[in-house]
Short mmCIF file of C-alpha atoms in Angstrom, two decimals:
data_model
loop_
_atom_site.label_atom_id
_atom_site.label_comp_id
_atom_site.label_asym_id
_atom_site.label_seq_id
_atom_site.Cartn_x
_atom_site.Cartn_y
_atom_site.Cartn_z
CA UNK X 1149 125.05 40.51 136.61
CA UNK X 1150 122.58 43.40 136.68
CA UNK X 1151 119.72 43.19 134.24
CA UNK X 1152 116.29 44.71 133.76
CA UNK X 1153 114.87 45.94 137.05
CA UNK X 1154 111.30 44.88 137.82
CA UNK X 1155 109.44 47.30 140.11
CA UNK X 1156 112.76 48.68 141.36
CA UNK X 1157 113.58 45.48 143.30
CA UNK X 1158 114.19 42.29 141.38
CA UNK X 1159 116.78 42.34 138.61
CA UNK X 1160 116.43 39.87 135.74
CA UNK X 1161 119.42 39.56 133.42
CA UNK X 1162 118.52 36.37 131.54
CA UNK X 1163 115.75 33.92 130.81
CA UNK X 1164 116.54 30.45 129.50
CA UNK X 1165 114.68 27.45 128.16
CA UNK X 1166 116.33 24.46 126.51
CA UNK X 1167 118.79 26.03 124.01
CA UNK X 1168 117.04 29.42 123.90
CA UNK X 1169 118.36 32.36 125.87
CA UNK X 1170 116.99 35.87 126.39
CA UNK X 1171 119.23 38.58 127.82
CA UNK X 1172 117.45 41.60 129.34
CA UNK X 1173 118.98 44.97 130.16
CA UNK X 1174 117.84 48.50 130.88
CA UNK X 1175 120.19 50.15 128.36
CA UNK X 1176 122.50 49.33 125.43
CA UNK X 1177 125.83 49.37 127.36
CA UNK X 1178 124.39 46.97 129.93
CA UNK X 1179 123.13 44.69 127.13
CA UNK X 1180 126.60 44.75 125.54
CA UNK X 1181 128.15 43.81 128.93
CA UNK X 1182 125.69 40.91 129.34
CA UNK X 1183 126.39 39.68 125.81
CA UNK X 1184 130.17 39.80 126.38
CA UNK X 1185 129.75 37.92 129.66
CA UNK X 1186 127.54 35.30 127.98
CA UNK X 1187 129.98 34.84 125.09
CA UNK X 1188 132.85 34.29 127.56
CA UNK X 1189 130.77 31.84 129.61
CA UNK X 1190 129.69 29.83 126.55
CA UNK X 1191 133.26 29.84 125.24
CA UNK X 1192 134.35 28.26 128.52
CA UNK X 1193 131.77 25.51 127.90
CA UNK X 1194 133.16 24.96 124.39
CA UNK X 1195 130.18 26.42 122.53
CA UNK X 1196 129.34 29.70 120.81
CA UNK X 1197 126.37 31.88 119.99
CA UNK X 1198 124.86 31.32 116.54
CA UNK X 1199 124.59 34.89 115.27
CA UNK X 1200 122.14 34.15 112.39
CA UNK X 1201 119.64 32.82 114.94
CA UNK X 1202 119.94 35.88 117.19
CA UNK X 1203 117.76 38.98 117.32
CA UNK X 1204 117.93 42.24 119.18
CA UNK X 1205 115.19 44.76 119.86
CA UNK X 1206 114.25 47.59 122.16
CA UNK X 1207 110.84 48.18 123.68
CA UNK X 1208 109.82 51.75 124.54
CA UNK X 1209 106.81 53.18 126.35
CA UNK X 1210 104.07 54.92 124.37
CA UNK X 1211 101.11 56.91 125.70
CA UNK X 1212 99.05 53.98 126.94
CA UNK X 1213 101.13 50.96 125.93
CA UNK X 1214 104.52 49.74 124.73
CA UNK X 1215 105.85 49.38 121.22
CA UNK X 1216 108.86 47.95 119.44
CA UNK X 1217 111.20 50.73 118.36
CA UNK X 1218 113.57 48.76 116.19
CA UNK X 1219 113.89 45.06 115.49
CA UNK X 1220 117.60 45.58 114.72
CA UNK X 1221 120.16 46.98 117.12
CA UNK X 1222 121.40 50.44 116.27
CA UNK X 1223 118.89 51.17 113.51
CA UNK X 1224 116.13 53.63 114.25
CA UNK X 1225 114.18 56.30 112.44
CA UNK X 1226 114.72 58.97 115.10
CA UNK X 1227 117.19 61.17 113.18
CA UNK X 1228 116.51 60.00 109.65
CA UNK X 1229 114.58 63.13 108.61
CA UNK X 1230 117.33 65.48 109.81
CA UNK X 1231 120.03 63.38 108.16
CA UNK X 1232 118.15 63.09 104.87
CA UNK X 1233 117.42 66.82 104.70
CA UNK X 1234 121.06 67.70 105.39
CA UNK X 1235 122.22 65.24 102.72
CA UNK X 1236 119.69 66.53 100.20
CA UNK X 1237 120.90 70.08 100.82
CA UNK X 1238 124.48 69.00 100.12
CA UNK X 1239 123.36 67.33 96.88
CA UNK X 1240 121.49 70.51 95.86
CA UNK X 1241 124.72 72.49 96.25
CA UNK X 1242 126.85 70.12 94.15
CA UNK X 1243 128.20 71.39 90.85
CA UNK X 1244 126.35 68.75 88.82
CA UNK X 1245 123.71 68.83 86.11
CA UNK X 1246 120.12 68.41 87.34
CA UNK X 1247 119.70 64.87 86.00
CA UNK X 1248 123.00 63.88 87.69
CA UNK X 1249 121.77 65.18 91.04
CA UNK X 1250 118.46 63.32 90.77
CA UNK X 1251 120.28 60.18 89.64
CA UNK X 1252 122.58 60.47 92.66
CA UNK X 1253 119.58 60.77 94.97
CA UNK X 1254 117.64 57.87 93.45
CA UNK X 1255 120.63 55.54 92.99
CA UNK X 1256 122.52 56.08 96.24
CA UNK X 1257 120.61 58.12 98.81
CA UNK X 1258 117.16 56.53 98.56
CA UNK X 1259 118.47 52.93 98.86
CA UNK X 1260 120.63 53.92 101.84
CA UNK X 1261 117.73 55.46 103.73
CA UNK X 1262 115.29 52.83 102.46
CA UNK X 1263 117.24 50.13 104.29
CA UNK X 1264 116.99 52.11 107.52
CA UNK X 1265 113.28 52.72 106.98
CA UNK X 1266 112.46 49.07 106.28
CA UNK X 1267 114.35 47.79 109.33
CA UNK X 1268 113.28 50.54 111.74
CA UNK X 1269 109.56 50.52 110.76
CA UNK X 1270 108.85 54.26 111.18
CA UNK X 1271 105.39 55.83 111.42
CA UNK X 1272 103.53 56.48 108.16
CA UNK X 1273 103.55 60.22 108.85
CA UNK X 1274 107.35 60.20 108.72
CA UNK X 1275 107.35 58.29 105.41
CA UNK X 1276 104.90 60.78 103.89
CA UNK X 1277 106.95 63.69 105.19
CA UNK X 1278 110.16 62.25 103.68
CA UNK X 1279 108.39 61.70 100.35
CA UNK X 1280 107.21 65.32 100.43
CA UNK X 1281 110.74 66.57 101.13
CA UNK X 1282 112.14 64.48 98.27
CA UNK X 1283 109.48 65.83 95.88
CA UNK X 1284 110.28 69.41 96.88
CA UNK X 1285 114.00 68.87 96.28
CA UNK X 1286 113.49 67.14 92.92
CA UNK X 1287 111.14 69.85 91.67
CA UNK X 1288 113.62 72.48 92.86
CA UNK X 1289 116.55 70.75 91.13
CA UNK X 1290 114.63 70.61 87.84
CA UNK X 1291 113.32 74.17 88.34
CA UNK X 1292 109.71 72.93 88.28
CA UNK X 1293 106.91 74.75 90.06
CA UNK X 1294 105.86 73.01 93.29
CA UNK X 1295 102.37 72.66 91.79
CA UNK X 1296 103.73 70.17 89.21
CA UNK X 1297 101.84 66.87 89.46
CA UNK X 1298 103.60 64.26 91.57
CA UNK X 1299 102.81 61.67 88.91
CA UNK X 1300 105.60 63.19 86.80
CA UNK X 1301 108.09 62.25 89.51
CA UNK X 1302 106.82 58.73 90.23
CA UNK X 1303 105.81 57.71 86.71
CA UNK X 1304 108.24 55.36 84.95
CA UNK X 1305 110.83 56.75 82.54
CA UNK X 1306 109.39 54.84 79.59
CA UNK X 1307 106.07 56.59 80.27
CA UNK X 1308 107.65 60.07 80.30
CA UNK X 1309 108.21 60.43 84.04
CA UNK X 1310 111.33 60.56 86.19
CA UNK X 1311 110.87 57.03 87.56
CA UNK X 1312 111.64 58.17 91.09
CA UNK X 1313 110.81 55.66 93.85
CA UNK X 1314 107.99 56.45 96.29
CA UNK X 1315 109.40 55.85 99.80
CA UNK X 1316 106.01 55.21 101.39
CA UNK X 1317 105.02 52.51 98.91
CA UNK X 1318 108.43 50.82 98.77
CA UNK X 1319 108.95 50.86 102.56
CA UNK X 1320 105.53 49.41 103.33
CA UNK X 1321 105.68 46.72 100.63
CA UNK X 1322 109.26 45.76 101.55
CA UNK X 1323 108.35 45.51 105.24
CA UNK X 1324 105.28 43.40 104.45
CA UNK X 1325 107.29 41.16 102.11
CA UNK X 1326 109.96 40.63 104.78
CA UNK X 1327 107.26 39.80 107.34
CA UNK X 1328 105.61 37.38 104.93
CA UNK X 1329 108.95 35.65 104.26
CA UNK X 1330 109.52 35.45 108.03
CA UNK X 1331 106.11 33.86 108.62
CA UNK X 1332 106.69 31.29 105.89
CA UNK X 1333 110.25 30.54 106.92
CA UNK X 1334 111.11 26.91 107.68
CA UNK X 1335 113.81 28.00 110.14
CA UNK X 1336 112.64 27.17 113.67
#
């Protein structure tokens, strides 16, 4: 089976040690093909892959090094800004009262994109940009001047604010909490 090509010559499709197995591929379709082949092979041996113990990631080149794009298959932050802006524009155009629009954004949209942000680990500049876009939309929905203090948006409702979640803070703390739980996990 073809795998990841090293220096254009040697192709490595799998690495194994004891009951651990690493499949390597140059693209997602090839990885899917290797996984299907491995599942069929293991099925013939009377065993299966334990999905909860599996992980998938993609490594991409940076300027002078390599970095992990996404620890979960299929989740990345590449198009999240475009998708969020398009969705926010649709919410702006809905025939709802302002508080209903903001409630829709904070209850449904933010958690949806928050999951993607926590699992894809985007750059801080993207998080700050998304927060800025959300603030602009919320101020526009409530007909507030853009110079209105951001504290009004992020301050809790019982303190007179809108109680809107700050994506940057929540994403970073959620990612750190998940990493901390992973480090302290008893699962081998």
